[in-house]
Tab-separated table of C-alpha atoms in Angstrom:
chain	number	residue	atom	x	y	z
A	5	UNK	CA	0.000	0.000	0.000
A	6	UNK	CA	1.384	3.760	-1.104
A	7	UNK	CA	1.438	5.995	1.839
A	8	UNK	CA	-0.827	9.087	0.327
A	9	UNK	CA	0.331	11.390	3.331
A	10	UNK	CA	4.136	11.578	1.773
A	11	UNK	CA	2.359	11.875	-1.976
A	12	UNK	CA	-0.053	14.550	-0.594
A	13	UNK	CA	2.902	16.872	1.256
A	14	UNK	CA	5.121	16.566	-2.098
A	15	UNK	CA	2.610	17.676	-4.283
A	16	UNK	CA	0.968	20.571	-2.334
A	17	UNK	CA	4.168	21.886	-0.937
A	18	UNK	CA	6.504	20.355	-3.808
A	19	UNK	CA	5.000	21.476	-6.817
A	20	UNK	CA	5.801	24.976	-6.954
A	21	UNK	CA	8.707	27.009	-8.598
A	22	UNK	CA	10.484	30.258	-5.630
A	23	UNK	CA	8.897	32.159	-8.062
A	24	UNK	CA	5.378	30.795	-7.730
A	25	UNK	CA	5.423	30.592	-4.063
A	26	UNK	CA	6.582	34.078	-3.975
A	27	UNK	CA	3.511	35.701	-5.972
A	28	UNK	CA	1.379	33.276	-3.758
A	29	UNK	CA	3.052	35.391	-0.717
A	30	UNK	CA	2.121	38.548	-2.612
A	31	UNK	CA	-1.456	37.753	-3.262
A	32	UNK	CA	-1.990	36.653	0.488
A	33	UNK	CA	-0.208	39.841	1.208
A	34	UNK	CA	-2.663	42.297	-0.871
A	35	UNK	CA	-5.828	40.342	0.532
A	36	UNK	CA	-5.026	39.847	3.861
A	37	UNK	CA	-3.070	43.393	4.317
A	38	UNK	CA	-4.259	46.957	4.332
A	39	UNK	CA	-6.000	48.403	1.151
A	40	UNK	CA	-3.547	50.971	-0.508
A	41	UNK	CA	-3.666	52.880	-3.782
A	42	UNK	CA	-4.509	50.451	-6.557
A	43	UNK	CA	-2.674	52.452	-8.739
A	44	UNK	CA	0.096	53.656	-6.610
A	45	UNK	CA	0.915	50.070	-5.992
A	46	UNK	CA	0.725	49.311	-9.756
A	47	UNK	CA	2.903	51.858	-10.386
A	48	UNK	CA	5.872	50.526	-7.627
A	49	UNK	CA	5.832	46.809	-9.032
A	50	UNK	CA	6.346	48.692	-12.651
A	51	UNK	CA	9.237	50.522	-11.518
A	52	UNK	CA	10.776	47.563	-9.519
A	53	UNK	CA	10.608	45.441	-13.061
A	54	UNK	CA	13.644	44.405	-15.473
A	55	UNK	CA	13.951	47.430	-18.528
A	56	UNK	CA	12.619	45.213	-21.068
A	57	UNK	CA	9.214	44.172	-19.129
A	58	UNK	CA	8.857	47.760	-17.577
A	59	UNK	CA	8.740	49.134	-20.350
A	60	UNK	CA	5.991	47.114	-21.798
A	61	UNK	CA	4.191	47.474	-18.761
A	62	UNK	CA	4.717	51.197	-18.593
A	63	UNK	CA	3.313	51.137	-22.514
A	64	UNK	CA	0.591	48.746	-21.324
A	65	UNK	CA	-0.715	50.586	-18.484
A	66	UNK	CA	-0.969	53.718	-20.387
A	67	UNK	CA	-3.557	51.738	-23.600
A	68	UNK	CA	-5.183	50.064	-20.744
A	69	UNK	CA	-5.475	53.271	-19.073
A	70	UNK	CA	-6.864	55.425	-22.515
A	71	UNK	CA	-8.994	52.375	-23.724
A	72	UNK	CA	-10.796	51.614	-20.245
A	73	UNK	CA	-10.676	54.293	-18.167
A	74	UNK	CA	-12.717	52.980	-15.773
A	75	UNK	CA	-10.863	49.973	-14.878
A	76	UNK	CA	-9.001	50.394	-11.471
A	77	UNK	CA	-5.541	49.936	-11.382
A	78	UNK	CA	-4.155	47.416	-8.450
A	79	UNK	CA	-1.697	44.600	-8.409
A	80	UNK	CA	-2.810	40.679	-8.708
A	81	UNK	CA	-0.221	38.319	-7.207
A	82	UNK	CA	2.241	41.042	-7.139
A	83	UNK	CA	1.910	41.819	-10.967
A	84	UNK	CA	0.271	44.968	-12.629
A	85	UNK	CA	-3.806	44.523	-12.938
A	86	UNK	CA	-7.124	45.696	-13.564
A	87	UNK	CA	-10.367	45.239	-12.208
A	88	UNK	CA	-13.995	45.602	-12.861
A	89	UNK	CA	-15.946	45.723	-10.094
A	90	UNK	CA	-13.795	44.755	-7.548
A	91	UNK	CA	-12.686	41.686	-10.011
A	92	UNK	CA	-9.772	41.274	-11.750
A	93	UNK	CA	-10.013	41.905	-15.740
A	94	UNK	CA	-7.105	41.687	-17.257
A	95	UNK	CA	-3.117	41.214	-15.689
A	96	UNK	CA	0.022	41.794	-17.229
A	97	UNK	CA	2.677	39.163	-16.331
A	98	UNK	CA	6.344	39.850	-16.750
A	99	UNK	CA	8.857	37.653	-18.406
A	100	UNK	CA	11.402	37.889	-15.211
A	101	UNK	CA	9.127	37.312	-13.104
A	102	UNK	CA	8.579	33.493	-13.692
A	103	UNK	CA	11.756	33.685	-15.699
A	104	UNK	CA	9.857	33.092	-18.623
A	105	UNK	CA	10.921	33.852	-22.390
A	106	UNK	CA	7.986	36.162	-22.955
A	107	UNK	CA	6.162	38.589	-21.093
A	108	UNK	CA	2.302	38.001	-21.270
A	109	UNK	CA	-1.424	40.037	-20.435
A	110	UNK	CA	-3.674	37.812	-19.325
A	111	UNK	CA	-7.447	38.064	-18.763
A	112	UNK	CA	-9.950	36.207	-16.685
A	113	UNK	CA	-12.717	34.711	-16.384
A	114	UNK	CA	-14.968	38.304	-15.732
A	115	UNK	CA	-13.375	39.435	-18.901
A	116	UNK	CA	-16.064	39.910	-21.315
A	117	UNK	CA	-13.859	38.297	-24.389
A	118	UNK	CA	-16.071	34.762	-24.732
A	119	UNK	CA	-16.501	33.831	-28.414
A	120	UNK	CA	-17.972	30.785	-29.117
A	121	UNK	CA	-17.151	27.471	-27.061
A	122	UNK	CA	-12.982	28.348	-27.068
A	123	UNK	CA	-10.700	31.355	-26.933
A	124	UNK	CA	-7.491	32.529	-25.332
A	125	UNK	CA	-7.353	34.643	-22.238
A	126	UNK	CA	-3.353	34.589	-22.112
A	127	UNK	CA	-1.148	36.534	-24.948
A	128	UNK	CA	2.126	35.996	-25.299
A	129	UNK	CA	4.060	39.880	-25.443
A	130	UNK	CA	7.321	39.866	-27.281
A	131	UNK	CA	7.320	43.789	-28.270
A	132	UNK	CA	4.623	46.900	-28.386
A	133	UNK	CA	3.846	46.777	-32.446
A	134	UNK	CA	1.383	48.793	-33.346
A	135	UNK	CA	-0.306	46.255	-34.834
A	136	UNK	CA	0.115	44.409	-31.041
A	137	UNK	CA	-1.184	47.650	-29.348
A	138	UNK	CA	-3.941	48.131	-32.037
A	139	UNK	CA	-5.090	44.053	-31.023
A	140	UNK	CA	-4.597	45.272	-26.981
A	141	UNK	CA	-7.161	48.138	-26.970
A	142	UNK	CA	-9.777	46.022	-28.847
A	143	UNK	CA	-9.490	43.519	-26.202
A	144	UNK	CA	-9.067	45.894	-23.494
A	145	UNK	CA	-12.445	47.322	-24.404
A	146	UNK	CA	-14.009	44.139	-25.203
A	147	UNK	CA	-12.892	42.789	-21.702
A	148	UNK	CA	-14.181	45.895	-19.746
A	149	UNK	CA	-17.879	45.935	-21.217
């Protein structure tokens, strides 16, 4: 017989990169700690990124900004986001971050982008085209109505 309480213990406590556990420690941190300025604190985890993704972010936060203005600005696991509502719309996740090869926006499940029975709520960022940014705001809007 397999003893489940060593399997268990590995895979809650095992599975999980530093970098996982450490936006796990930010996300307890913004729920359980006081409530700040959204956009304030968006603003700090921009300027403590690596150039490359604060830039994009920086970029980001101002379509996101000009495209739904009334999305609030507040940080989601420790990364940049907007909310509807109270809920969560639409993230940006940095490449360093997760040490990833890409930086990505994300949106969830209150964004209003369903079409059909399958569609993607992450997007891969590589650079700001204008043909990227142009693809952003439409889904920016779309997300926020």
């Amino acid at each position: 017989m397999t003893d489940m309480t060593n399997a268990t213990t590995a895979t809650t406590t095992g599975g999980f990169t530093d970098e996982e556990r450490d936006a796990m420690k930010e996300r307890a941190a913004e729920v359980h700690g006081k409530k700040g300025d959204g956009l304030v604190e968006l603003l700090g985890k921009i300027a403590e990124m690596e150039d490359a993704d604060r830039v994009m972010a920086e970029r980001l936060h101002m379509l996101v900004s000009d495209a739904a203005p009334d999305l609030t600005p507040k940080t989601w696991y420790g990364m940049p986001a907007y909310a509807k509502d109270g809920k969560v719309v639409l993230f940006f996740k940095p490449a360093a971050k997760f040490k990833a090869r890409y930086a990505t926006i994300g949106f969830s499940d209150s964004a209003a982008l369903d079409d059909g029975p399958m569609w993607p709520t992450e997007f891969a960022l590589t650079e700001l085209t204008t043909a990227a940014e142009d693809r952003i705001v439409s889904l920016v809007k779309q997300a926020a109505a």
